[in-house]
GROMACS .gro file of C-alpha atoms in nm:
model
  354
    1UNK     CA    1   0.000   0.000   0.000
    2UNK     CA    2   0.290   0.233   0.076
    3UNK     CA    3   0.430   0.183  -0.275
    4UNK     CA    4   0.094   0.268  -0.433
    5UNK     CA    5   0.070   0.578  -0.218
    6UNK     CA    6   0.419   0.682  -0.324
    7UNK     CA    7   0.333   0.642  -0.693
    8UNK     CA    8   0.014   0.846  -0.647
    9UNK     CA    9   0.205   1.116  -0.460
   10UNK     CA   10   0.466   1.148  -0.734
   11UNK     CA   11   0.202   1.172  -1.007
   12UNK     CA   12   0.010   1.429  -0.803
   13UNK     CA   13   0.329   1.631  -0.751
   14UNK     CA   14   0.389   1.621  -1.126
   15UNK     CA   15   0.042   1.762  -1.190
   16UNK     CA   16   0.085   2.035  -0.930
   17UNK     CA   17   0.427   2.143  -1.058
   18UNK     CA   18   0.334   2.115  -1.427
   19UNK     CA   19   0.465   2.405  -1.631
   20UNK     CA   20   0.271   2.589  -1.901
   21UNK     CA   21   0.450   2.420  -2.187
   22UNK     CA   22   0.256   2.613  -2.448
   23UNK     CA   23   0.368   2.957  -2.337
   24UNK     CA   24   0.622   2.918  -2.060
   25UNK     CA   25   0.940   2.954  -2.265
   26UNK     CA   26   1.132   3.270  -2.335
   27UNK     CA   27   1.161   3.274  -2.713
   28UNK     CA   28   1.403   3.564  -2.701
   29UNK     CA   29   1.669   3.355  -2.528
   30UNK     CA   30   2.006   3.299  -2.700
   31UNK     CA   31   1.993   3.028  -2.963
   32UNK     CA   32   2.264   2.841  -2.775
   33UNK     CA   33   1.981   2.759  -2.541
   34UNK     CA   34   1.816   2.550  -2.809
   35UNK     CA   35   1.561   2.557  -3.091
   36UNK     CA   36   1.310   2.767  -2.905
   37UNK     CA   37   1.103   2.847  -3.212
   38UNK     CA   38   1.003   2.482  -3.224
   39UNK     CA   39   0.783   2.554  -2.923
   40UNK     CA   40   0.594   2.823  -3.115
   41UNK     CA   41   0.544   2.581  -3.401
   42UNK     CA   42   0.398   2.321  -3.170
   43UNK     CA   43   0.175   2.564  -2.988
   44UNK     CA   44   0.029   2.705  -3.310
   45UNK     CA   45   0.008   2.420  -3.559
   46UNK     CA   46   0.249   2.129  -3.577
   47UNK     CA   47   0.146   2.059  -3.933
   48UNK     CA   48   0.215   2.408  -4.064
   49UNK     CA   49   0.534   2.482  -4.253
   50UNK     CA   50   0.749   2.746  -4.088
   51UNK     CA   51   1.106   2.862  -4.150
   52UNK     CA   52   1.376   2.656  -3.987
   53UNK     CA   53   1.469   2.805  -3.652
   54UNK     CA   54   1.796   2.987  -3.595
   55UNK     CA   55   1.979   2.697  -3.433
   56UNK     CA   56   1.898   2.460  -3.717
   57UNK     CA   57   2.002   2.722  -3.971
   58UNK     CA   58   2.331   2.754  -3.783
   59UNK     CA   59   2.402   2.381  -3.801
   60UNK     CA   60   2.306   2.373  -4.169
   61UNK     CA   61   2.539   2.661  -4.251
   62UNK     CA   62   2.830   2.512  -4.060
   63UNK     CA   63   2.790   2.182  -4.245
   64UNK     CA   64   2.778   2.365  -4.580
   65UNK     CA   65   3.104   2.545  -4.509
   66UNK     CA   66   3.273   2.231  -4.381
   67UNK     CA   67   3.165   2.057  -4.702
   68UNK     CA   68   3.339   2.338  -4.891
   69UNK     CA   69   3.664   2.248  -4.717
   70UNK     CA   70   3.675   2.502  -4.434
   71UNK     CA   71   3.797   2.420  -4.083
   72UNK     CA   72   3.513   2.318  -3.853
   73UNK     CA   73   3.622   2.512  -3.547
   74UNK     CA   74   3.690   2.834  -3.733
   75UNK     CA   75   3.358   2.807  -3.912
   76UNK     CA   76   3.154   2.713  -3.604
   77UNK     CA   77   3.291   2.998  -3.393
   78UNK     CA   78   3.256   3.248  -3.677
   79UNK     CA   79   2.895   3.151  -3.748
   80UNK     CA   80   2.800   3.158  -3.380
   81UNK     CA   81   2.959   3.498  -3.336
   82UNK     CA   82   2.771   3.628  -3.639
   83UNK     CA   83   2.445   3.531  -3.469
   84UNK     CA   84   2.552   3.663  -3.128
   85UNK     CA   85   2.562   3.310  -2.989
   86UNK     CA   86   2.796   3.230  -2.699
   87UNK     CA   87   3.114   3.039  -2.787
   88UNK     CA   88   3.244   2.997  -2.433
   89UNK     CA   89   3.283   2.761  -2.259
   90UNK     CA   90   3.392   2.513  -2.524
   91UNK     CA   91   3.080   2.301  -2.479
   92UNK     CA   92   2.879   2.590  -2.626
   93UNK     CA   93   3.026   2.474  -2.959
   94UNK     CA   94   2.894   2.133  -3.063
   95UNK     CA   95   3.123   1.838  -3.126
   96UNK     CA   96   3.221   1.826  -3.494
   97UNK     CA   97   3.102   1.471  -3.571
   98UNK     CA   98   2.754   1.546  -3.706
   99UNK     CA   99   2.876   1.846  -3.907
  100UNK     CA  100   3.132   1.627  -4.083
  101UNK     CA  101   2.876   1.353  -4.148
  102UNK     CA  102   2.633   1.609  -4.292
  103UNK     CA  103   2.909   1.762  -4.503
  104UNK     CA  104   2.991   1.415  -4.637
  105UNK     CA  105   2.641   1.291  -4.724
  106UNK     CA  106   2.439   1.613  -4.760
  107UNK     CA  107   2.082   1.675  -4.641
  108UNK     CA  108   1.942   1.404  -4.864
  109UNK     CA  109   2.195   1.159  -4.729
  110UNK     CA  110   2.095   1.248  -4.373
  111UNK     CA  111   1.737   1.149  -4.449
  112UNK     CA  112   1.856   0.815  -4.587
  113UNK     CA  113   2.074   0.758  -4.281
  114UNK     CA  114   1.782   0.846  -4.055
  115UNK     CA  115   1.560   0.590  -4.227
  116UNK     CA  116   1.831   0.325  -4.201
  117UNK     CA  117   1.889   0.405  -3.834
  118UNK     CA  118   1.518   0.399  -3.754
  119UNK     CA  119   1.458   0.066  -3.928
  120UNK     CA  120   1.772  -0.085  -3.776
  121UNK     CA  121   1.667   0.023  -3.427
  122UNK     CA  122   1.317  -0.123  -3.453
  123UNK     CA  123   1.459  -0.445  -3.600
  124UNK     CA  124   1.719  -0.474  -3.324
  125UNK     CA  125   1.453  -0.424  -3.058
  126UNK     CA  126   1.226  -0.680  -3.224
  127UNK     CA  127   1.487  -0.954  -3.186
  128UNK     CA  128   1.609  -0.830  -2.848
  129UNK     CA  129   1.264  -0.826  -2.691
  130UNK     CA  130   1.199  -1.184  -2.797
  131UNK     CA  131   1.470  -1.287  -2.549
  132UNK     CA  132   1.362  -1.060  -2.263
  133UNK     CA  133   1.133  -1.176  -1.985
  134UNK     CA  134   0.789  -1.029  -2.046
  135UNK     CA  135   0.883  -0.904  -2.392
  136UNK     CA  136   0.730  -1.157  -2.634
  137UNK     CA  137   0.375  -1.120  -2.501
  138UNK     CA  138   0.378  -0.743  -2.543
  139UNK     CA  139   0.605  -0.720  -2.844
  140UNK     CA  140   0.373  -0.525  -3.073
  141UNK     CA  141   0.294  -0.267  -2.805
  142UNK     CA  142   0.657  -0.226  -2.706
  143UNK     CA  143   0.764  -0.170  -3.067
  144UNK     CA  144   0.476   0.071  -3.129
  145UNK     CA  145   0.580   0.281  -2.829
  146UNK     CA  146   0.940   0.271  -2.948
  147UNK     CA  147   0.830   0.408  -3.285
  148UNK     CA  148   0.614   0.678  -3.125
  149UNK     CA  149   0.905   0.795  -2.913
  150UNK     CA  150   1.142   0.790  -3.207
  151UNK     CA  151   0.932   0.988  -3.453
  152UNK     CA  152   0.909   1.274  -3.203
  153UNK     CA  153   1.249   1.387  -3.324
  154UNK     CA  154   1.333   1.172  -3.624
  155UNK     CA  155   1.183   1.411  -3.879
  156UNK     CA  156   1.361   1.568  -4.179
  157UNK     CA  157   1.335   1.920  -4.037
  158UNK     CA  158   1.498   1.816  -3.708
  159UNK     CA  159   1.786   1.604  -3.838
  160UNK     CA  160   2.034   1.884  -3.773
  161UNK     CA  161   1.977   1.835  -3.400
  162UNK     CA  162   2.255   1.636  -3.237
  163UNK     CA  163   2.023   1.503  -2.967
  164UNK     CA  164   1.804   1.330  -3.226
  165UNK     CA  165   2.091   1.117  -3.354
  166UNK     CA  166   2.240   1.049  -3.013
  167UNK     CA  167   1.900   0.941  -2.880
  168UNK     CA  168   1.838   0.700  -3.166
  169UNK     CA  169   2.188   0.556  -3.133
  170UNK     CA  170   2.131   0.497  -2.761
  171UNK     CA  171   1.811   0.311  -2.849
  172UNK     CA  172   2.000   0.111  -3.112
  173UNK     CA  173   2.270   0.026  -2.859
  174UNK     CA  174   2.009  -0.109  -2.617
  175UNK     CA  175   1.854  -0.316  -2.894
  176UNK     CA  176   2.189  -0.456  -3.007
  177UNK     CA  177   2.305  -0.547  -2.658
  178UNK     CA  178   2.340  -0.914  -2.570
  179UNK     CA  179   2.502  -1.041  -2.249
  180UNK     CA  180   2.763  -1.231  -2.447
  181UNK     CA  181   2.773  -1.012  -2.758
  182UNK     CA  182   2.796  -0.653  -2.649
  183UNK     CA  183   3.060  -0.505  -2.881
  184UNK     CA  184   2.803  -0.375  -3.132
  185UNK     CA  185   2.618  -0.201  -2.851
  186UNK     CA  186   2.943  -0.034  -2.744
  187UNK     CA  187   3.009   0.086  -3.098
  188UNK     CA  188   2.660   0.236  -3.131
  189UNK     CA  189   2.700   0.410  -2.795
  190UNK     CA  190   3.042   0.538  -2.900
  191UNK     CA  191   2.894   0.708  -3.205
  192UNK     CA  192   2.617   0.855  -2.986
  193UNK     CA  193   2.857   1.010  -2.738
  194UNK     CA  194   3.084   1.146  -3.012
  195UNK     CA  195   2.783   1.321  -3.164
  196UNK     CA  196   2.652   1.464  -2.836
  197UNK     CA  197   2.829   1.447  -2.502
  198UNK     CA  198   2.491   1.420  -2.329
  199UNK     CA  199   2.501   1.048  -2.419
  200UNK     CA  200   2.786   0.996  -2.171
  201UNK     CA  201   2.554   0.905  -1.878
  202UNK     CA  202   2.427   0.612  -2.084
  203UNK     CA  203   2.781   0.484  -2.136
  204UNK     CA  204   2.851   0.516  -1.763
  205UNK     CA  205   2.527   0.333  -1.684
  206UNK     CA  206   2.609   0.043  -1.914
  207UNK     CA  207   2.954   0.012  -1.758
  208UNK     CA  208   2.805   0.014  -1.408
  209UNK     CA  209   2.549  -0.254  -1.498
  210UNK     CA  210   2.825  -0.468  -1.650
  211UNK     CA  211   3.010  -0.444  -1.318
  212UNK     CA  212   2.694  -0.536  -1.128
  213UNK     CA  213   2.666  -0.848  -1.341
  214UNK     CA  214   3.029  -0.940  -1.285
  215UNK     CA  215   3.128  -0.889  -1.650
  216UNK     CA  216   3.470  -0.734  -1.608
  217UNK     CA  217   3.578  -0.742  -1.972
  218UNK     CA  218   3.262  -0.566  -2.080
  219UNK     CA  219   3.288  -0.312  -1.799
  220UNK     CA  220   3.649  -0.243  -1.895
  221UNK     CA  221   3.542  -0.180  -2.255
  222UNK     CA  222   3.277   0.070  -2.149
  223UNK     CA  223   3.538   0.231  -1.925
  224UNK     CA  224   3.785   0.250  -2.212
  225UNK     CA  225   3.520   0.427  -2.420
  226UNK     CA  226   3.480   0.685  -2.142
  227UNK     CA  227   3.856   0.745  -2.137
  228UNK     CA  228   3.882   0.776  -2.516
  229UNK     CA  229   3.590   1.016  -2.524
  230UNK     CA  230   3.738   1.215  -2.238
  231UNK     CA  231   4.057   1.261  -2.438
  232UNK     CA  232   3.859   1.359  -2.749
  233UNK     CA  233   3.648   1.605  -2.552
  234UNK     CA  234   3.962   1.764  -2.410
  235UNK     CA  235   4.096   1.807  -2.764
  236UNK     CA  236   3.763   1.960  -2.866
  237UNK     CA  237   3.775   2.212  -2.582
  238UNK     CA  238   4.134   2.303  -2.667
  239UNK     CA  239   4.042   2.349  -3.034
  240UNK     CA  240   3.756   2.581  -2.940
  241UNK     CA  241   3.983   2.769  -2.702
  242UNK     CA  242   4.238   2.823  -2.979
  243UNK     CA  243   3.989   3.025  -3.186
  244UNK     CA  244   3.813   3.211  -2.905
  245UNK     CA  245   3.917   3.469  -2.648
  246UNK     CA  246   3.801   3.616  -2.318
  247UNK     CA  247   3.627   3.889  -2.518
  248UNK     CA  248   3.382   3.636  -2.661
  249UNK     CA  249   3.043   3.611  -2.491
  250UNK     CA  250   3.000   3.327  -2.244
  251UNK     CA  251   2.694   3.109  -2.223
  252UNK     CA  252   2.473   3.139  -1.915
  253UNK     CA  253   2.519   2.852  -1.672
  254UNK     CA  254   2.331   2.530  -1.732
  255UNK     CA  255   2.274   2.461  -1.363
  256UNK     CA  256   1.916   2.572  -1.304
  257UNK     CA  257   1.752   2.343  -1.044
  258UNK     CA  258   1.411   2.350  -1.214
  259UNK     CA  259   1.285   2.056  -1.012
  260UNK     CA  260   1.011   1.812  -1.106
  261UNK     CA  261   0.841   2.069  -1.327
  262UNK     CA  262   1.154   2.102  -1.538
  263UNK     CA  263   1.175   1.725  -1.580
  264UNK     CA  264   0.816   1.683  -1.695
  265UNK     CA  265   0.829   1.994  -1.916
  266UNK     CA  266   1.125   1.852  -2.109
  267UNK     CA  267   0.942   1.525  -2.172
  268UNK     CA  268   0.614   1.692  -2.265
  269UNK     CA  269   0.768   1.941  -2.509
  270UNK     CA  270   0.973   1.669  -2.679
  271UNK     CA  271   0.681   1.431  -2.730
  272UNK     CA  272   0.318   1.420  -2.846
  273UNK     CA  273   0.216   1.494  -2.487
  274UNK     CA  274   0.245   1.866  -2.563
  275UNK     CA  275  -0.102   1.838  -2.721
  276UNK     CA  276  -0.256   1.772  -2.378
  277UNK     CA  277  -0.320   2.019  -2.095
  278UNK     CA  278  -0.006   2.041  -1.877
  279UNK     CA  279  -0.183   1.913  -1.565
  280UNK     CA  280  -0.262   1.590  -1.753
  281UNK     CA  281   0.055   1.567  -1.962
  282UNK     CA  282   0.296   1.601  -1.669
  283UNK     CA  283   0.181   1.288  -1.477
  284UNK     CA  284   0.166   1.093  -1.802
  285UNK     CA  285   0.526   1.194  -1.869
  286UNK     CA  286   0.635   1.013  -1.552
  287UNK     CA  287   0.411   0.708  -1.585
  288UNK     CA  288   0.654   0.510  -1.806
  289UNK     CA  289   0.899   0.494  -1.515
  290UNK     CA  290   0.649   0.283  -1.324
  291UNK     CA  291   0.638   0.037  -1.611
  292UNK     CA  292   1.015   0.026  -1.644
  293UNK     CA  293   1.050  -0.027  -1.267
  294UNK     CA  294   0.799  -0.312  -1.275
  295UNK     CA  295   0.972  -0.490  -1.565
  296UNK     CA  296   1.165  -0.745  -1.364
  297UNK     CA  297   1.463  -0.812  -1.587
  298UNK     CA  298   1.803  -0.664  -1.658
  299UNK     CA  299   1.645  -0.502  -1.961
  300UNK     CA  300   1.381  -0.336  -1.745
  301UNK     CA  301   1.640  -0.224  -1.492
  302UNK     CA  302   1.847  -0.066  -1.769
  303UNK     CA  303   1.546   0.126  -1.901
  304UNK     CA  304   1.440   0.238  -1.554
  305UNK     CA  305   1.784   0.364  -1.450
  306UNK     CA  306   1.834   0.531  -1.787
  307UNK     CA  307   1.506   0.723  -1.770
  308UNK     CA  308   1.540   0.802  -1.401
  309UNK     CA  309   1.897   0.924  -1.445
  310UNK     CA  310   1.815   1.159  -1.729
  311UNK     CA  311   1.506   1.275  -1.542
  312UNK     CA  312   1.721   1.379  -1.246
  313UNK     CA  313   1.957   1.553  -1.491
  314UNK     CA  314   1.665   1.753  -1.632
  315UNK     CA  315   1.571   1.857  -1.278
  316UNK     CA  316   1.908   2.007  -1.196
  317UNK     CA  317   2.060   2.109  -1.529
  318UNK     CA  318   1.940   2.287  -1.840
  319UNK     CA  319   1.731   2.598  -1.880
  320UNK     CA  320   1.369   2.602  -1.998
  321UNK     CA  321   1.488   2.646  -2.355
  322UNK     CA  322   1.695   2.329  -2.330
  323UNK     CA  323   1.380   2.115  -2.334
  324UNK     CA  324   1.504   1.939  -2.649
  325UNK     CA  325   1.770   1.762  -2.440
  326UNK     CA  326   1.496   1.508  -2.368
  327UNK     CA  327   1.528   1.386  -2.728
  328UNK     CA  328   1.836   1.199  -2.610
  329UNK     CA  329   1.615   0.954  -2.422
  330UNK     CA  330   1.281   1.000  -2.599
  331UNK     CA  331   1.301   0.691  -2.826
  332UNK     CA  332   1.301   0.457  -2.523
  333UNK     CA  333   1.103   0.667  -2.275
  334UNK     CA  334   0.747   0.561  -2.353
  335UNK     CA  335   0.830   0.193  -2.397
  336UNK     CA  336   0.774   0.157  -2.024
  337UNK     CA  337   0.405   0.236  -2.070
  338UNK     CA  338   0.349  -0.117  -2.202
  339UNK     CA  339   0.444  -0.255  -1.861
  340UNK     CA  340   0.238  -0.015  -1.648
  341UNK     CA  341  -0.068  -0.248  -1.616
  342UNK     CA  342   0.160  -0.529  -1.501
  343UNK     CA  343   0.336  -0.302  -1.251
  344UNK     CA  344   0.009  -0.169  -1.109
  345UNK     CA  345  -0.128  -0.521  -1.077
  346UNK     CA  346   0.182  -0.630  -0.891
  347UNK     CA  347   0.161  -0.333  -0.654
  348UNK     CA  348  -0.208  -0.395  -0.592
  349UNK     CA  349  -0.152  -0.763  -0.516
  350UNK     CA  350   0.132  -0.675  -0.281
  351UNK     CA  351  -0.088  -0.423  -0.103
  352UNK     CA  352  -0.353  -0.691  -0.053
  353UNK     CA  353  -0.093  -0.932   0.081
  354UNK     CA  354  -0.107  -1.172  -0.217
   0.00000   0.00000   0.00000
């Protein structure tokens, strides 16, 4: 009974702290804060065609100039300065991976890659779920929820967003993972983290779970990936520092402590839940965690810790305009909904002493 009361209390708190996701963002904020104009699009008419927002135009222009043979760091800093975007600290300038991929394949190629990645992820999950306890009986619902979460960001107009690719690659990594064949999952996660450093918590989580399961070789591989990425990130920061100075504008801090309302707002604005009133959407945004928590398997534990960890991150870091960070976990977020009935039934039976 205590567990049921706790669940009800959390959902009630989410409803009470729900933010006005239709009008609560400052659309005059610096574009380093994220694609804020996407909120206006969603609030007015998600089907209407509007000009690409300033952030997306920035990423497009950088890729165009890199394709023409210019140096990424010089181009990125120059383009951000031209738009009065912060270029300090170095993390205000995105990692160069996606820009180079876009420069190589072009916008049309990105769409093809997105289709391949989406199909590969659903296929990987299809075969993975057949081996997971509780997966086969709910396979169609689990895959449907995976697709719903994925299409929230995997659209042609959003493919310039680094979080979209990192989020899909995290989902692919989870689908590819096997206890005895994990190298492909590591490679997918490596590409995710080299596109967007926000994927690093996933890598750390997978390494920690490998340690929990006593798989030292696997844990060491995840740890090696962290070290390699750490070295690459250091080089990135040095490269940005070489073309910037103290006179350049600095980005506002990302530590914001927005609490539960910040967590649910990120999920709502990055998913179809934005169509619902905030007081309803906010509790629904947290409900998948109950399903993940009730999925008694290593797969369920991975999903629960992944969603919970990023949820805590959204509570303490990121401004309102950074809502799109949730795209990093959106493909897998709503999968937990398929297990909510089972979790509630288990809690109810426990409360009755069965």
